[in-house]
Short mmCIF file of C-alpha atoms in Angstrom, two decimals:
data_model
loop_
_atom_site.label_atom_id
_atom_site.label_comp_id
_atom_site.label_asym_id
_atom_site.label_seq_id
_atom_site.Cartn_x
_atom_site.Cartn_y
_atom_site.Cartn_z
CA MET A 1210 16.59 4.91 -9.76
CA LYS A 1211 14.24 3.08 -12.08
CA THR A 1212 10.58 3.85 -12.80
CA LEU A 1213 8.44 0.71 -12.72
CA ALA A 1214 4.71 0.31 -13.20
CA ALA A 1215 3.33 -0.96 -9.90
CA VAL A 1216 0.74 -3.42 -11.23
CA PHE A 1217 -1.91 -2.93 -8.83
CA ALA A 1218 -4.69 -14.56 -4.03
CA PHE A 1219 -7.70 -18.04 -1.06
CA GLY A 1220 -10.76 -17.34 -3.26
CA PHE A 1221 -12.97 -15.08 -1.09
CA ALA A 1222 -16.03 -13.46 -2.66
CA LEU A 1223 -18.69 -11.44 -0.87
CA ALA A 1224 -22.01 -10.06 -1.93
CA ALA A 1225 -22.04 -6.45 -3.10
CA CYS A 1226 -21.93 -4.04 -0.18
CA GLY A 1227 -22.95 -0.96 -2.13
CA PRO A 1228 -26.62 -1.27 -3.17
CA THR A 1229 -27.66 0.04 -6.56
CA PRO A 1230 -29.41 3.41 -6.17
CA PRO A 1231 -33.14 3.24 -6.93
CA GLY A 1232 -33.73 3.63 -10.67
CA GLU A 1233 -30.00 3.73 -11.42
CA THR A 1234 -29.21 1.99 -14.70
CA ASN A 1235 -26.09 3.73 -16.01
CA ILE A 1236 -23.56 2.12 -13.68
CA ARG A 1237 -20.21 1.51 -15.39
CA ASP A 1238 -18.80 -1.93 -14.69
CA VAL A 1239 -15.03 -1.72 -14.09
CA ARG A 1240 -14.76 -4.91 -12.02
CA VAL A 1241 -11.61 -6.99 -12.37
CA ALA A 1242 -12.21 -10.53 -13.63
CA ILE A 1243 -11.68 -13.22 -11.01
CA PRO A 1244 -8.87 -15.52 -12.22
CA ASP A 1245 -9.50 -19.20 -12.77
CA ALA A 1246 -8.61 -21.27 -9.72
CA ASP A 1247 -4.95 -22.26 -9.74
CA PRO A 1248 -3.27 -24.21 -6.91
CA SER A 1249 -0.08 -22.21 -7.50
CA PHE A 1250 -1.78 -19.00 -6.40
CA ILE A 1251 -3.81 -17.54 -3.55
CA ASP A 1252 -6.48 -15.12 -4.75
CA PHE A 1253 -8.00 -12.52 -2.44
CA VAL A 1254 -11.14 -10.95 -3.95
CA THR A 1255 -12.66 -7.75 -2.57
CA PRO A 1256 -16.41 -7.27 -2.14
CA GLU A 1257 -18.17 -5.38 -4.92
CA GLN A 1258 -18.85 -1.72 -4.30
CA ILE A 1259 -20.60 1.10 -6.16
CA ILE A 1260 -18.58 4.33 -6.17
CA GLU A 1261 -20.53 7.49 -6.95
CA PRO A 1262 -19.28 10.20 -9.37
CA GLY A 1263 -16.62 12.37 -7.72
CA GLN A 1264 -16.39 10.05 -4.69
CA ASP A 1265 -13.00 9.35 -3.07
CA ALA A 1266 -13.70 5.99 -1.45
CA MET A 1267 -11.56 3.60 0.58
CA PHE A 1268 -13.05 0.35 1.88
CA CYS A 1269 -11.59 -2.34 4.13
CA THR A 1270 -12.82 -5.92 4.52
CA ASP A 1271 -11.69 -8.33 7.25
CA ILE A 1272 -10.87 -11.87 6.16
CA VAL A 1273 -9.07 -14.91 7.59
CA TYR A 1274 -6.57 -16.96 5.59
CA LYS A 1275 -7.67 -20.59 6.07
CA GLY A 1276 -5.33 -22.36 3.67
CA GLU A 1277 -2.26 -24.33 4.63
CA GLU A 1278 0.92 -22.68 5.86
CA THR A 1279 2.80 -21.29 2.88
CA ALA A 1280 5.05 -18.56 1.59
CA PHE A 1281 4.66 -16.30 -1.43
CA ARG A 1282 7.22 -14.51 -3.59
CA ASP A 1283 5.32 -12.65 -6.31
CA MET A 1284 2.31 -10.37 -5.91
CA LYS A 1285 -0.09 -9.00 -8.51
CA PHE A 1286 -2.54 -6.24 -7.63
CA LEU A 1287 -5.42 -6.16 -10.14
CA GLN A 1288 -7.64 -3.10 -10.09
CA GLY A 1289 -10.14 -1.46 -12.44
CA LYS A 1290 -10.21 2.01 -13.97
CA PHE A 1291 -10.23 4.90 -11.45
CA GLY A 1292 -8.49 2.66 -8.91
CA HIS A 1293 -5.76 4.09 -6.70
CA HIS A 1294 -4.62 0.97 -4.87
CA VAL A 1295 -5.62 -2.44 -3.61
CA ILE A 1296 -3.45 -3.97 -0.87
CA VAL A 1297 -3.50 -6.64 1.83
CA LEU A 1298 -3.01 -5.53 5.43
CA ALA A 1299 -2.53 -7.46 8.67
CA THR A 1300 -4.63 -6.55 11.68
CA SER A 1301 -4.00 -6.87 15.41
CA LYS A 1302 -7.69 -6.39 16.22
CA PRO A 1303 -9.71 -8.36 13.67
CA LYS A 1304 -13.39 -7.68 13.13
CA PRO A 1305 -15.86 -10.49 12.33
CA GLU A 1306 -14.90 -12.10 9.05
CA GLY A 1307 -16.54 -10.36 6.10
CA THR A 1308 -16.98 -7.01 7.88
CA THR A 1309 -16.60 -4.19 5.34
CA TYR A 1310 -16.20 -0.59 6.46
CA ASP A 1311 -15.09 2.88 5.37
CA CYS A 1312 -11.40 3.21 6.27
CA ARG A 1313 -10.56 6.67 4.95
CA SER A 1314 -9.65 8.06 8.36
CA GLY A 1315 -6.34 7.64 10.10
CA ALA A 1316 -8.17 6.30 13.16
CA SER A 1317 -9.48 3.36 11.12
CA MET A 1318 -5.88 2.44 10.22
CA ALA A 1319 -4.57 2.37 13.81
CA ASP A 1320 -4.54 -1.43 14.09
CA LEU A 1321 -3.43 -2.24 10.54
CA GLN A 1322 0.01 -3.07 9.13
CA PRO A 1323 1.12 -3.62 5.54
CA PHE A 1324 1.23 -7.28 4.53
CA ALA A 1325 1.27 -7.40 0.72
CA ILE A 1326 1.80 -4.06 -1.03
CA PRO A 1327 2.79 -3.16 -4.60
CA THR A 1328 6.47 -2.27 -4.95
CA GLY A 1329 6.89 -2.86 -8.69
CA ALA A 1330 9.34 -5.74 -8.24
CA GLU A 1331 9.02 -9.39 -7.27
CA PHE A 1332 11.31 -10.98 -4.70
CA PRO A 1333 14.58 -12.53 -5.94
CA GLN A 1334 14.86 -16.31 -6.09
CA GLY A 1335 15.10 -17.83 -2.63
CA TYR A 1336 13.13 -15.01 -0.96
CA GLY A 1337 9.56 -15.24 0.26
CA SER A 1338 6.95 -13.80 2.64
CA TYR A 1339 5.38 -15.97 5.32
CA LEU A 1340 1.62 -16.71 5.40
CA PRO A 1341 0.54 -19.03 8.24
CA THR A 1342 -2.89 -20.59 8.59
CA GLY A 1343 -5.36 -18.44 10.49
CA THR A 1344 -3.77 -15.09 9.69
CA ALA A 1345 -6.21 -12.21 10.20
CA LEU A 1346 -6.01 -9.93 7.16
CA VAL A 1347 -7.74 -6.88 5.73
CA LEU A 1348 -8.31 -6.18 2.04
CA GLN A 1349 -8.19 -2.47 1.31
CA MET A 1350 -9.21 -0.84 -1.98
CA HIS A 1351 -9.10 2.86 -2.79
CA TYR A 1352 -10.95 4.46 -5.73
CA LEU A 1353 -11.39 8.03 -6.94
CA ASN A 1354 -14.27 8.12 -9.41
CA THR A 1355 -13.51 11.09 -11.65
CA SER A 1356 -16.18 10.07 -14.16
CA SER A 1357 -19.75 11.38 -14.42
CA THR A 1358 -21.39 8.00 -13.73
CA PRO A 1359 -21.36 5.53 -10.83
CA ILE A 1360 -18.87 2.68 -11.18
CA LEU A 1361 -19.09 -0.94 -10.00
CA VAL A 1362 -15.74 -2.14 -8.68
CA ARG A 1363 -14.14 -5.40 -7.54
CA ASP A 1364 -10.41 -6.00 -7.16
CA VAL A 1365 -8.11 -9.01 -6.85
CA VAL A 1366 -4.77 -9.54 -5.12
CA ARG A 1367 -2.94 -12.62 -6.43
CA LEU A 1368 -0.06 -14.17 -4.48
CA GLN A 1369 2.22 -16.76 -6.09
CA LYS A 1370 2.89 -19.54 -3.59
CA THR A 1371 6.27 -21.06 -2.84
CA PRO A 1372 6.94 -23.85 -0.32
CA VAL A 1373 8.18 -22.67 3.06
CA ALA A 1374 11.08 -25.14 2.75
CA ASN A 1375 12.27 -23.31 -0.40
CA VAL A 1376 12.62 -19.94 1.35
CA GLN A 1377 16.24 -19.12 2.16
CA ASN A 1378 15.60 -15.48 3.12
CA TRP A 1379 12.38 -14.12 4.58
CA ALA A 1380 11.09 -10.88 3.10
CA THR A 1381 8.24 -8.60 4.12
CA ALA A 1382 6.97 -5.02 3.93
CA TYR A 1383 8.28 -1.83 5.51
CA ALA A 1384 6.14 1.32 5.44
CA THR A 1385 6.13 4.85 6.85
CA ASN A 1386 3.11 7.13 6.69
CA ASP A 1387 2.05 10.58 7.91
CA TYR A 1388 -1.68 10.65 8.68
CA GLY A 1389 -1.74 14.08 10.31
CA PHE A 1390 -0.65 16.66 7.70
CA LYS A 1391 -2.96 19.36 6.34
CA LEU A 1392 -2.48 21.42 3.17
CA PRO A 1393 -4.12 24.87 3.53
CA PRO A 1394 -6.03 26.26 0.52
CA GLY A 1395 -3.66 27.78 -2.05
CA ALA A 1396 -0.56 26.89 -0.02
CA ILE A 1397 2.82 26.45 -1.74
CA ASP A 1398 5.75 24.33 -0.53
CA VAL A 1399 3.92 22.69 2.37
CA THR A 1400 6.34 20.23 3.97
CA SER A 1401 5.93 17.11 6.09
CA GLN A 1402 9.13 15.68 7.57
CA PHE A 1403 9.28 12.89 10.11
CA ASP A 1404 11.89 10.49 11.46
CA CYS A 1405 11.61 6.80 12.20
CA VAL A 1406 14.11 4.62 14.07
CA ILE A 1407 14.72 1.17 12.59
CA PRO A 1408 13.97 -1.34 15.38
CA GLN A 1409 16.25 -4.19 14.22
CA ASP A 1410 18.93 -5.11 11.70
CA LEU A 1411 17.44 -5.58 8.23
CA GLU A 1412 18.23 -5.19 4.54
CA LEU A 1413 16.39 -3.21 1.85
CA LEU A 1414 15.37 -4.90 -1.40
CA VAL A 1415 13.10 -2.21 -2.89
CA LEU A 1416 12.41 1.37 -1.80
CA GLY A 1417 9.95 3.97 -3.07
CA GLY A 1418 7.83 6.96 -2.14
CA HIS A 1419 4.15 7.71 -2.45
CA MET A 1420 2.26 10.98 -2.89
CA HIS A 1421 -0.63 12.09 -5.11
CA GLU A 1422 -1.22 14.79 -7.71
CA ASN A 1423 -0.38 17.70 -5.41
CA GLY A 1424 3.11 16.36 -4.69
CA ALA A 1425 6.09 18.61 -5.45
CA SER A 1426 9.07 16.58 -4.19
CA PHE A 1427 9.86 13.47 -2.17
CA LYS A 1428 13.03 12.45 -0.35
CA ILE A 1429 14.22 9.66 1.95
CA GLU A 1430 17.38 9.99 4.02
CA MET A 1431 19.08 7.49 6.29
CA GLY A 1432 21.92 7.55 8.79
CA PRO A 1433 23.15 6.51 12.24
CA ASN A 1434 21.79 9.76 13.69
CA VAL A 1435 20.05 12.96 12.55
CA GLN A 1436 23.41 14.71 12.08
CA SER A 1437 24.69 12.09 9.62
CA LEU A 1438 21.83 11.54 7.19
CA LYS A 1439 22.49 10.63 3.57
CA THR A 1440 19.92 10.70 0.78
CA ILE A 1441 19.02 7.22 -0.51
CA TYR A 1442 15.91 8.13 -2.53
CA ASP A 1443 15.19 11.49 -4.16
CA VAL A 1444 12.47 12.69 -6.52
CA PRO A 1445 13.04 16.47 -6.72
CA ALA A 1446 10.18 17.00 -9.19
CA TRP A 1447 7.21 14.78 -8.35
CA LYS A 1448 4.85 14.14 -11.28
CA PRO A 1449 1.10 13.37 -11.06
CA GLU A 1450 1.61 10.03 -12.83
CA TYR A 1451 3.90 8.92 -9.99
CA ARG A 1452 0.77 8.45 -7.89
CA ASP A 1453 0.31 5.06 -9.56
CA THR A 1454 3.80 4.39 -10.97
CA PRO A 1455 6.33 5.90 -8.57
CA PRO A 1456 10.07 5.67 -9.15
CA VAL A 1457 11.66 2.91 -7.08
CA ASN A 1458 15.20 2.06 -6.07
CA LEU A 1459 16.11 -1.59 -6.51
CA PHE A 1460 18.60 -3.33 -4.22
CA THR A 1461 17.75 -6.85 -5.37
CA THR A 1462 21.25 -7.49 -6.78
CA GLU A 1463 22.99 -6.16 -3.68
CA THR A 1464 20.82 -5.44 -0.65
CA LEU A 1465 21.23 -2.21 1.32
CA LYS A 1466 22.10 -3.19 4.89
CA VAL A 1467 20.42 -1.20 7.68
CA THR A 1468 21.42 -1.58 11.33
CA LYS A 1469 19.21 -1.33 14.39
CA GLY A 1470 18.85 2.29 15.54
CA THR A 1471 19.28 3.79 12.08
CA VAL A 1472 17.29 7.00 11.53
CA PHE A 1473 15.00 6.86 8.49
CA ARG A 1474 13.74 10.33 7.50
CA THR A 1475 10.82 10.89 5.07
CA THR A 1476 10.27 14.38 3.59
CA CYS A 1477 7.28 15.31 1.41
CA LYS A 1478 6.51 18.67 -0.17
CA TRP A 1479 3.23 19.69 -1.83
CA ASN A 1480 1.55 22.59 -3.64
CA ASN A 1481 -2.19 22.96 -3.04
CA SER A 1482 -3.71 24.93 -5.91
CA THR A 1483 -7.28 24.31 -4.72
CA ASP A 1484 -9.50 26.57 -2.61
CA ARG A 1485 -9.96 23.94 0.11
CA GLU A 1486 -7.87 22.15 2.72
CA ILE A 1487 -6.44 18.78 1.68
CA GLU A 1488 -5.47 15.96 4.05
CA PHE A 1489 -5.13 12.14 4.15
CA PRO A 1490 -6.20 10.14 2.15
CA GLU A 1491 -6.76 12.65 -0.67
CA GLU A 1492 -3.03 13.30 -0.40
CA MET A 1493 -0.40 11.08 1.16
CA CYS A 1494 3.17 11.09 2.43
CA ALA A 1495 4.36 7.49 2.65
CA ALA A 1496 7.44 5.43 1.98
CA PHE A 1497 7.24 1.74 1.08
CA ALA A 1498 9.86 -0.96 0.91
CA SER A 1499 10.49 -4.67 0.66
CA ILE A 1500 12.89 -5.76 3.38
CA THR A 1501 14.63 -8.96 4.39
CA GLY A 1502 15.97 -10.14 7.73
CA THR A 1503 12.56 -10.54 9.38
CA ARG A 1504 9.25 -12.30 8.75
CA ASP A 1505 7.21 -9.56 10.43
CA PRO A 1506 6.23 -6.28 8.71
CA VAL A 1507 7.82 -3.11 10.08
CA THR A 1508 5.95 0.21 10.20
CA CYS A 1509 6.38 3.78 11.40
CA PHE A 1510 3.19 5.86 11.39
CA VAL A 1511 2.90 9.44 12.64
CA GLY A 1512 -0.12 11.72 13.08
CA LEU A 1513 -2.28 8.69 13.77
CA THR A 1514 -5.31 9.13 16.04
CA GLN A 1515 -5.85 5.98 18.08
CA LYS A 1516 -9.35 4.56 18.25
#
């Protein structure tokens, strides 16, 4: 297991969606600089938002990729101070282009799938993710403003292009997520455990877990059935800094083969030292991976309320 910093591109800029409060002059500018245009990259730029002090905010913006068919092999996720993540999602039910909305609830995530997510490692040579013209996408940014002043934010996701003809092995994202857990006030050793069944043969390139500051431990097991599970990822003592830089397992030298029907079990454990209930997205229980053997992202979400 190796700890890597997960460094959290189509130029798409929108007007600020969060208006400046009347008389407000002490807004802290933590916007990410928009990179100079480069034909080797695709740049996705989020709308600007103002996040109030103490606010846990997650915004989604629908966009359409209008460039030529391409592939990408490296991803950079550029985010300002107080940022938790910025990612690119695919959507099966796109909203009008440019629509920006609060997507903190599980219901708002029902039609979204991971498309480009930070794993801390780029694809090996010869691997790439597919991006066809007209793909409906969603930019999602998550901020927790722990400062005493409002902040002005804007993030960038930068994808390094590679010709489709150069791709020998397609790679994409795999993600599991529990949207339905609740951590009672003062509770110790609260556990979420859920199983997913792999729908097709694939191979793992990168594997990691994701929780926040209340996390106590994280484990991923895998096997042909629930009676034959073996641990393939284990963080017995989760640390707060793993929220942004989680440990990851790399299989880029020799991929980990996974057959159709394999059981993939995610187990999260938390301690809630606060006097209030905690749930998604303040805390999370998610696994993320880069996989090969398919062009289409694979997901397994539980506790999700359909819209």
